[in-house]
Amino acid sequence: MFDKFKLDNKVAIVTGGTRGIGLAIAMALGEAGAKLIVTSRTDKYNGFESLKKSGFDVTFYESDITDPSVPQKIIDYAIKEKSRLDILVNNAGVAQHGDIETYNDNLLNKIMNTNVDAVFRMCRSAITPMKKQNDGVILNIGSISGLVSNIPQPQVAYNASKAAVHMMTKSLASDYAEHNIRVNAIAPGYIKTDMCDLPEENKHWYPVWNQMTPMGRMGNPEEVAAAALFLCSPASSYVSGEVLVVDGGYTSR
Ligand SMILES: NC(=O)c1ccc[n+]([C@@H]2O[C@H](COP(=O)([O-])OP(=O)(O)OC[C@H]3O[C@@H](n4cnc5c(N)ncnc54)[C@H](OP(=O)(O)O)[C@@H]3O)[C@@H](O)[C@H]2O)c1
């Protein structure tokens, strides 16, 4: 049974795989035996270095995912260097608080280009080789913010972007099931990463977040990575179109 979590020789791309949730997912997939390609704009936090030190077969593809030409280049790189693509984890994302009245087009474009357009392009480019293989897994990192409107921070654009990720996931799961391609999402609650490292003036949000989470605490990236390993591995062979919530019970209330 536990063999079903093994990923020996599977080729996996993790966007934003150099820190935070993406790094934890890359670690989990690497430990399961996957060959990794991690992407991000920089490795200044040394995530790639730590993956290498862990002894994994790992490559760093330095790139800005919002450049429309980049997603196809990442997929082409995987096919050229590794001859196949088994797993795509669309994890790279950005958050920026703000209510709609103060949200200018630059902010809106940054959120949508990163969280929605780039994910769409990555999926579009990955589908072709996965169809040829008649095999593939896509995992998108959504958010509970795509399911409920979090408080106290106003974040209408981020919430809308993550709802789009969830619907993209369901649509692709339905469209490509006949090609043996499974597409799922994870909707994390509040997870301790740079994204949730609040500036001094917003630190009073933490007690509100903890209070609204039945488990009374924020999650760790590894707690998301465990769910990711399940959804990327044969352990979830009959799961597709699912948005798996990992939120300490937040959305149960
Ligand atoms: N933390 C949470 O509480 C939480 C909750 C729900 C959902 N999520 C989602 O989980 C995912 C990971 O978030 P995180 O908390 O781990 O955030 P994080 O620590 O800020 O990491 C974000 C990652 O995305 C990469 N990235 C951002 N913009 C990019 C771009 N334009 N091109 C390429 N890579 C880019 C970053 O690398 P570079 O900056 O080096 O490019 C970094 O590796 C995101 O999709 C986020 O929306 C997070």
GROMACS .gro file of C-alpha atoms and ligand atoms in nm:
model
  301
    1MET     CA    1   0.000   0.000   0.000
    2PHE     CA    2   0.267   0.252   0.099
    3ASP     CA    3   0.445   0.194  -0.234
    4LYS     CA    4   0.166   0.404  -0.379
    5PHE     CA    5   0.336   0.715  -0.238
    6LYS     CA    6   0.658   0.642  -0.425
    7LEU     CA    7   0.757   0.857  -0.724
    8ASP     CA    8   1.073   0.678  -0.839
    9ASN     CA    9   1.208   0.836  -1.158
   10LYS     CA   10   0.900   1.054  -1.210
   11VAL     CA   11   0.986   1.397  -1.350
   12ALA     CA   12   0.829   1.680  -1.150
   13ILE     CA   13   0.825   2.057  -1.203
   14VAL     CA   14   0.753   2.275  -0.898
   15THR     CA   15   0.711   2.645  -0.975
   16GLY     CA   16   0.822   2.867  -0.689
   17GLY     CA   17   0.999   2.560  -0.551
   18THR     CA   18   1.283   2.748  -0.381
   19ARG     CA   19   1.111   2.859  -0.059
   20GLY     CA   20   0.794   2.835   0.146
   21ILE     CA   21   0.528   2.584   0.046
   22GLY     CA   22   0.694   2.512  -0.291
   23LEU     CA   23   1.022   2.415  -0.130
   24ALA     CA   24   0.843   2.184   0.117
   25ILE     CA   25   0.658   2.020  -0.175
   26ALA     CA   26   0.983   1.978  -0.370
   27MET     CA   27   1.141   1.817  -0.060
   28ALA     CA   28   0.850   1.574  -0.027
   29LEU     CA   29   0.849   1.478  -0.396
   30GLY     CA   30   1.230   1.445  -0.391
   31GLU     CA   31   1.217   1.216  -0.087
   32ALA     CA   32   0.960   1.005  -0.272
   33GLY     CA   33   1.212   0.962  -0.555
   34ALA     CA   34   1.109   1.224  -0.811
   35LYS     CA   35   1.354   1.404  -1.038
   36LEU     CA   36   1.292   1.772  -0.974
   37ILE     CA   37   1.294   2.091  -1.175
   38VAL     CA   38   1.229   2.388  -0.946
   39THR     CA   39   1.166   2.737  -1.079
   40SER     CA   40   1.160   3.089  -0.936
   41ARG     CA   41   1.307   3.431  -1.010
   42THR     CA   42   1.595   3.380  -0.768
   43ASP     CA   43   1.753   3.132  -0.528
   44LYS     CA   44   1.852   3.401  -0.280
   45TYR     CA   45   1.690   3.197   0.000
   46ASN     CA   46   1.905   2.892  -0.094
   47GLY     CA   47   1.615   2.652  -0.141
   48PHE     CA   48   1.773   2.498  -0.449
   49GLU     CA   49   2.099   2.457  -0.256
   50SER     CA   50   1.917   2.272   0.023
   51LEU     CA   51   1.747   2.042  -0.228
   52LYS     CA   52   2.085   1.964  -0.382
   53LYS     CA   53   2.237   1.900  -0.039
   54SER     CA   54   1.954   1.656   0.031
   55GLY     CA   55   2.092   1.448  -0.255
   56PHE     CA   56   1.800   1.485  -0.495
   57ASP     CA   57   1.825   1.488  -0.873
   58VAL     CA   58   1.731   1.856  -0.902
   59THR     CA   59   1.768   2.140  -1.152
   60PHE     CA   60   1.698   2.509  -1.096
   61TYR     CA   61   1.526   2.689  -1.384
   62GLU     CA   62   1.563   3.058  -1.301
   63SER     CA   63   1.275   3.249  -1.458
   64ASP     CA   64   0.989   3.492  -1.408
   65ILE     CA   65   0.667   3.300  -1.456
   66THR     CA   66   0.478   3.617  -1.556
   67ASP     CA   67   0.675   3.641  -1.880
   68PRO     CA   68   0.428   3.486  -2.127
   69SER     CA   69   0.708   3.299  -2.308
   70VAL     CA   70   0.842   3.133  -1.991
   71PRO     CA   71   0.586   2.856  -1.922
   72GLN     CA   72   0.643   2.691  -2.263
   73LYS     CA   73   1.020   2.722  -2.213
   74ILE     CA   74   1.001   2.545  -1.875
   75ILE     CA   75   0.801   2.255  -2.020
   76ASP     CA   76   1.032   2.233  -2.326
   77TYR     CA   77   1.331   2.223  -2.091
   78ALA     CA   78   1.181   1.931  -1.896
   79ILE     CA   79   1.109   1.733  -2.213
   80LYS     CA   80   1.453   1.807  -2.364
   81GLU     CA   81   1.652   1.729  -2.048
   82LYS     CA   82   1.440   1.458  -1.885
   83SER     CA   83   1.249   1.319  -2.188
   84ARG     CA   84   0.913   1.334  -2.012
   85LEU     CA   85   0.694   1.525  -1.767
   86ASP     CA   86   0.496   1.335  -1.506
   87ILE     CA   87   0.405   1.596  -1.246
   88LEU     CA   88   0.347   1.970  -1.265
   89VAL     CA   89   0.297   2.164  -0.942
   90ASN     CA   90   0.180   2.519  -1.005
   91ASN     CA   91   0.278   2.670  -0.673
   92ALA     CA   92   0.433   3.013  -0.752
   93GLY     CA   93   0.200   3.287  -0.636
   94VAL     CA   94   0.184   3.633  -0.487
   95ALA     CA   95  -0.048   3.808  -0.242
   96GLN     CA   96  -0.114   4.177  -0.197
   97HIS     CA   97  -0.378   4.311   0.036
   98GLY     CA   98  -0.598   4.605  -0.053
   99ASP     CA   99  -0.962   4.695  -0.105
  100ILE     CA  100  -1.100   4.744  -0.454
  101GLU     CA  101  -1.108   5.125  -0.429
  102THR     CA  102  -0.733   5.145  -0.374
  103TYR     CA  103  -0.632   4.860  -0.603
  104ASN     CA  104  -0.469   5.006  -0.915
  105ASP     CA  105  -0.412   4.822  -1.243
  106ASN     CA  106  -0.046   4.752  -1.168
  107LEU     CA  107  -0.140   4.561  -0.853
  108LEU     CA  108  -0.426   4.384  -1.028
  109ASN     CA  109  -0.200   4.279  -1.317
  110LYS     CA  110   0.068   4.149  -1.081
  111ILE     CA  111  -0.180   3.927  -0.895
  112MET     CA  112  -0.362   3.800  -1.204
  113ASN     CA  113  -0.050   3.753  -1.419
  114THR     CA  114   0.119   3.543  -1.151
  115ASN     CA  115  -0.170   3.357  -0.990
  116VAL     CA  116  -0.395   3.299  -1.291
  117ASP     CA  117  -0.240   3.367  -1.634
  118ALA     CA  118   0.088   3.190  -1.559
  119VAL     CA  119  -0.093   2.887  -1.416
  120PHE     CA  120  -0.314   2.874  -1.726
  121ARG     CA  121  -0.008   2.887  -1.954
  122MET     CA  122   0.181   2.624  -1.754
  123CYS     CA  123  -0.118   2.389  -1.774
  124ARG     CA  124  -0.163   2.457  -2.146
  125SER     CA  125   0.201   2.377  -2.220
  126ALA     CA  126   0.208   2.069  -1.995
  127ILE     CA  127  -0.103   1.909  -2.140
  128THR     CA  128   0.056   1.834  -2.481
  129PRO     CA  129   0.338   1.608  -2.356
  130MET     CA  130   0.112   1.455  -2.091
  131LYS     CA  131  -0.145   1.369  -2.359
  132LYS     CA  132   0.127   1.204  -2.568
  133GLN     CA  133   0.232   0.997  -2.266
  134ASN     CA  134  -0.133   0.926  -2.183
  135ASP     CA  135  -0.028   0.998  -1.826
  136GLY     CA  136   0.024   1.303  -1.604
  137VAL     CA  137  -0.062   1.483  -1.283
  138ILE     CA  138  -0.117   1.855  -1.234
  139LEU     CA  139  -0.145   2.006  -0.887
  140ASN     CA  140  -0.242   2.370  -0.851
  141ILE     CA  141  -0.198   2.559  -0.525
  142GLY     CA  142  -0.516   2.754  -0.466
  143SER     CA  143  -0.623   2.890  -0.127
  144ILE     CA  144  -0.907   2.898   0.122
  145SER     CA  145  -0.926   3.258  -0.005
  146GLY     CA  146  -1.079   3.112  -0.320
  147LEU     CA  147  -1.355   2.960  -0.106
  148VAL     CA  148  -1.429   3.219   0.164
  149SER     CA  149  -1.354   3.588   0.215
  150ASN     CA  150  -1.089   3.602   0.485
  151ILE     CA  151  -1.087   3.874   0.748
  152PRO     CA  152  -0.967   4.121   0.866
  153GLN     CA  153  -0.751   4.192   0.561
  154PRO     CA  154  -0.920   4.314   0.241
  155GLN     CA  155  -0.788   4.106  -0.053
  156VAL     CA  156  -1.051   4.098  -0.325
  157ALA     CA  157  -0.803   4.046  -0.611
  158TYR     CA  158  -0.616   3.760  -0.442
  159ASN     CA  159  -0.944   3.590  -0.348
  160ALA     CA  160  -1.071   3.615  -0.707
  161SER     CA  161  -0.741   3.483  -0.846
  162LYS     CA  162  -0.752   3.174  -0.625
  163ALA     CA  163  -1.119   3.104  -0.709
  164ALA     CA  164  -1.007   3.107  -1.074
  165VAL     CA  165  -0.736   2.851  -0.995
  166HIS     CA  166  -0.992   2.620  -0.836
  167MET     CA  167  -1.225   2.640  -1.137
  168MET     CA  168  -0.937   2.593  -1.382
  169THR     CA  169  -0.852   2.278  -1.187
  170LYS     CA  170  -1.202   2.134  -1.214
  171SER     CA  171  -1.236   2.224  -1.584
  172LEU     CA  172  -0.905   2.060  -1.679
  173ALA     CA  173  -0.981   1.752  -1.468
  174SER     CA  174  -1.301   1.706  -1.663
  175ASP     CA  175  -1.150   1.786  -2.005
  176TYR     CA  176  -0.844   1.558  -1.979
  177ALA     CA  177  -0.953   1.261  -1.767
  178GLU     CA  178  -0.984   1.054  -2.086
  179HIS     CA  179  -0.610   1.110  -2.142
  180ASN     CA  180  -0.528   0.975  -1.797
  181ILE     CA  181  -0.432   1.323  -1.672
  182ARG     CA  182  -0.543   1.402  -1.317
  183VAL     CA  183  -0.576   1.765  -1.210
  184ASN     CA  184  -0.625   1.865  -0.846
  185ALA     CA  185  -0.574   2.166  -0.621
  186ILE     CA  186  -0.485   2.228  -0.260
  187ALA     CA  187  -0.649   2.515  -0.074
  188PRO     CA  188  -0.418   2.595   0.218
  189GLY     CA  189  -0.527   2.805   0.513
  190TYR     CA  190  -0.277   3.035   0.685
  191ILE     CA  191   0.071   2.883   0.648
  192LYS     CA  192   0.393   3.015   0.805
  193THR     CA  193   0.592   3.144   0.505
  194ASP     CA  194   0.727   3.477   0.383
  195MET     CA  195   0.384   3.543   0.233
  196CYS     CA  196   0.231   3.553   0.582
  197ASP     CA  197   0.519   3.743   0.744
  198LEU     CA  198   0.324   4.056   0.831
  199PRO     CA  199   0.475   4.403   0.876
  200GLU     CA  200   0.458   4.554   1.226
  201GLU     CA  201   0.142   4.758   1.152
  202ASN     CA  202  -0.053   4.444   1.054
  203LYS     CA  203   0.068   4.204   1.322
  204HIS     CA  204  -0.264   4.237   1.505
  205TRP     CA  205  -0.410   4.019   1.226
  206TYR     CA  206  -0.235   3.707   1.364
  207PRO     CA  207  -0.462   3.662   1.670
  208VAL     CA  208  -0.767   3.704   1.445
  209TRP     CA  209  -0.638   3.435   1.208
  210ASN     CA  210  -0.560   3.197   1.494
  211GLN     CA  211  -0.892   3.261   1.663
  212MET     CA  212  -1.079   3.186   1.341
  213THR     CA  213  -0.887   2.862   1.292
  214PRO     CA  214  -1.040   2.582   1.506
  215MET     CA  215  -0.695   2.427   1.555
  216GLY     CA  216  -0.583   2.765   1.692
  217ARG     CA  217  -0.261   2.798   1.497
  218MET     CA  218  -0.112   2.858   1.154
  219GLY     CA  219   0.006   2.560   0.950
  220ASN     CA  220   0.358   2.464   0.842
  221PRO     CA  221   0.463   2.423   0.478
  222GLU     CA  222   0.532   2.052   0.546
  223GLU     CA  223   0.165   2.002   0.637
  224VAL     CA  224   0.072   2.120   0.287
  225ALA     CA  225   0.351   1.913   0.131
  226ALA     CA  226   0.210   1.590   0.277
  227ALA     CA  227  -0.120   1.656   0.101
  228ALA     CA  228   0.071   1.742  -0.217
  229LEU     CA  229   0.257   1.411  -0.210
  230PHE     CA  230  -0.076   1.231  -0.183
  231LEU     CA  231  -0.224   1.419  -0.481
  232CYS     CA  232   0.091   1.382  -0.696
  233SER     CA  233   0.134   1.010  -0.632
  234PRO     CA  234  -0.054   0.695  -0.734
  235ALA     CA  235  -0.201   0.697  -0.379
  236SER     CA  236  -0.465   0.934  -0.523
  237SER     CA  237  -0.515   0.746  -0.852
  238TYR     CA  238  -0.897   0.790  -0.843
  239VAL     CA  239  -0.891   1.155  -0.728
  240SER     CA  240  -0.933   1.430  -0.987
  241GLY     CA  241  -1.101   1.770  -0.991
  242GLU     CA  242  -1.062   1.792  -0.612
  243VAL     CA  243  -0.979   2.106  -0.414
  244LEU     CA  244  -0.829   1.960  -0.098
  245VAL     CA  245  -0.853   2.202   0.194
  246VAL     CA  246  -0.559   2.204   0.439
  247ASP     CA  247  -0.659   2.475   0.685
  248GLY     CA  248  -0.674   2.355   1.046
  249GLY     CA  249  -1.052   2.358   1.016
  250TYR     CA  250  -1.084   2.727   0.916
  251THR     CA  251  -1.352   2.672   0.650
  252SER     CA  252  -1.552   2.434   0.872
  253ARG     CA  253  -1.703   2.734   1.052
  254LIG     N1  254   0.131   3.109   0.295
  254LIG     C1  255   0.000   3.098   0.299
  254LIG     O1  256  -0.063   3.121   0.404
  254LIG     C2  257  -0.077   3.054   0.177
  254LIG     C3  258  -0.213   3.024   0.194
  254LIG     C4  259  -0.286   2.982   0.085
  254LIG     C5  260  -0.226   2.970  -0.038
  254LIG     N2  261  -0.094   2.999  -0.054
  254LIG     C6  262  -0.035   2.984  -0.187
  254LIG     O2  263   0.073   2.895  -0.180
  254LIG     C7  264   0.167   2.927  -0.284
  254LIG     C8  265   0.306   2.942  -0.223
  254LIG     O3  266   0.299   3.047  -0.128
  254LIG     P1  267   0.406   3.068  -0.011
  254LIG     O4  268   0.331   3.102   0.109
  254LIG     O5  269   0.503   2.956  -0.008
  254LIG     O6  270   0.473   3.203  -0.064
  254LIG     P2  271   0.623   3.254  -0.066
  254LIG     O7  272   0.697   3.204   0.052
  254LIG     O8  273   0.610   3.401  -0.087
  254LIG     O9  274   0.684   3.184  -0.196
  254LIG     C9  275   0.634   3.214  -0.323
  254LIG    C10  276   0.715   3.142  -0.427
  254LIG    O10  277   0.666   3.179  -0.556
  254LIG    C11  278   0.776   3.229  -0.634
  254LIG     N3  279   0.731   3.335  -0.724
  254LIG    C12  280   0.659   3.445  -0.694
  254LIG     N4  281   0.643   3.521  -0.803
  254LIG    C13  282   0.708   3.458  -0.904
  254LIG    C14  283   0.730   3.488  -1.041
  254LIG     N5  284   0.682   3.600  -1.097
  254LIG     N6  285   0.802   3.401  -1.116
  254LIG    C15  286   0.851   3.288  -1.062
  254LIG     N7  287   0.835   3.254  -0.933
  254LIG    C16  288   0.764   3.338  -0.855
  254LIG    C17  289   0.875   3.283  -0.530
  254LIG    O11  290   1.008   3.288  -0.579
  254LIG     P3  291   1.082   3.425  -0.622
  254LIG    O12  292   1.028   3.536  -0.538
  254LIG    O13  293   1.227   3.398  -0.602
  254LIG    O14  294   1.049   3.440  -0.766
  254LIG    C18  295   0.861   3.179  -0.421
  254LIG    O15  296   0.940   3.066  -0.451
  254LIG    C19  297   0.114   3.053  -0.351
  254LIG    O16  298   0.044   3.020  -0.468
  254LIG    C20  299   0.020   3.111  -0.247
  254LIG    O17  300  -0.078   3.194  -0.304
  254LIG    C21  301  -0.017   3.042   0.051
   0.00000   0.00000   0.00000
